[in-house]
C-alpha cells in the first residue's frame, strides 16, 4: 500500500500564476481532507471531500481556492492567481470512513510563491 | 471551537534522555492523534489515542479524557526523534475536522 501520495512535493510559482496540487488517497479510502500549514504553525483544516462531492469547505478561503475529487483520478487543490501569502505546505489526508477515525497524511506539497 | 495547547514549545535533549510532551484540550474529544513532523516536513502518525494508554517501541502515549489532556513519552531519545510533535483532536459528534496544537519542537543532540 503506497499510502497517501501527493505531488508535486515542491512547487514554485510567481504571483498571479495558478497552482495545482494533487492527492491520491490510500487504497480503499474514499474520504479526502486538505490541510494547510503556514510557517511555524500547526495544520489547519481547509476542505473535506468524498468522490464527486465537497462535504465541507468551511476552512477554505472564499476566493481563488477550489478543490475537487472526481470519480476517477486524484483529488486536486487549485489555487488561482497565487499571492505570497499562499506560500505554505499543503497536506492531504485520507480515511476509509468519516467521523472519528485515524487520518493518514501524505508527505505534503510545499508551495513557494515568488 | 476547541483549543489545543501543547507544552513545552521547545525542548532540547541529550541523546539517551527521556521526555514527556503534554497536550491539553478545552473540550471533550472523540479523536486524538499524535504526529511527528520530521525535519523534511513529513507528517507521520504516531498514535490514535482518544483515551487510555498505548505503547510503540520507545514511544508511549496516555490520554486522560476526563481531565482533558494527553501525554507523549519518549524514552532513550535518538537524534532521529528530532522534529515537531503535534497533537490533534476532533471534538463533537459527527465532526471530522482535526484541530492541531502548535507543536513541540524537539531537538535531540548527540
Short mmCIF file of N, CA and C in Angstrom, two decimals, chain A residues 1 9 26 43 57-58 66-67 70 72 84-85 90 103 105 113:
data_model
loop_
_atom_site.label_atom_id
_atom_site.label_comp_id
_atom_site.label_asym_id
_atom_site.label_seq_id
_atom_site.Cartn_x
_atom_site.Cartn_y
_atom_site.Cartn_z
N UNK A 1 0.85 -1.19 0.00
CA UNK A 1 0.00 0.00 0.00
C UNK A 1 0.88 1.23 0.00
N UNK A 9 5.91 17.54 -4.84
CA UNK A 9 6.37 17.75 -3.46
C UNK A 9 6.76 19.21 -3.25
N UNK A 26 -5.12 6.74 0.07
CA UNK A 26 -4.75 5.34 0.25
C UNK A 26 -5.79 4.45 -0.42
N UNK A 43 -1.21 22.56 11.54
CA UNK A 43 -2.03 22.44 10.34
C UNK A 43 -3.44 22.94 10.61
N UNK A 57 -16.28 22.79 2.99
CA UNK A 57 -15.18 23.65 2.55
C UNK A 57 -15.07 24.88 3.43
N UNK A 58 -15.50 24.75 4.67
CA UNK A 58 -15.56 25.89 5.57
C UNK A 58 -14.19 26.48 5.90
N UNK A 66 -10.05 26.31 -4.85
CA UNK A 66 -11.11 25.35 -5.14
C UNK A 66 -10.53 23.95 -5.01
N UNK A 67 -11.42 22.99 -4.79
CA UNK A 67 -10.98 21.61 -4.64
C UNK A 67 -11.99 20.70 -5.30
N UNK A 70 -12.70 13.95 -8.28
CA UNK A 70 -13.53 13.36 -9.34
C UNK A 70 -13.70 11.86 -9.15
N UNK A 72 -12.91 9.55 -11.14
CA UNK A 72 -11.65 8.90 -11.49
C UNK A 72 -10.51 9.88 -11.29
N UNK A 84 1.84 35.88 -2.35
CA UNK A 84 2.91 35.41 -1.47
C UNK A 84 2.35 34.73 -0.21
N UNK A 85 1.22 35.20 0.27
CA UNK A 85 0.64 34.62 1.47
C UNK A 85 0.14 33.20 1.30
N UNK A 90 0.93 22.20 1.94
CA UNK A 90 -0.45 21.73 1.82
C UNK A 90 -0.43 20.21 1.96
N UNK A 103 -6.72 9.52 10.56
CA UNK A 103 -6.36 10.11 9.28
C UNK A 103 -4.91 9.79 8.98
N UNK A 105 -1.83 10.96 6.64
CA UNK A 105 -1.42 12.13 5.87
C UNK A 105 -0.38 11.76 4.81
N UNK A 113 5.63 30.96 -3.38
CA UNK A 113 5.20 31.99 -4.34
C UNK A 113 6.24 33.11 -4.32
#
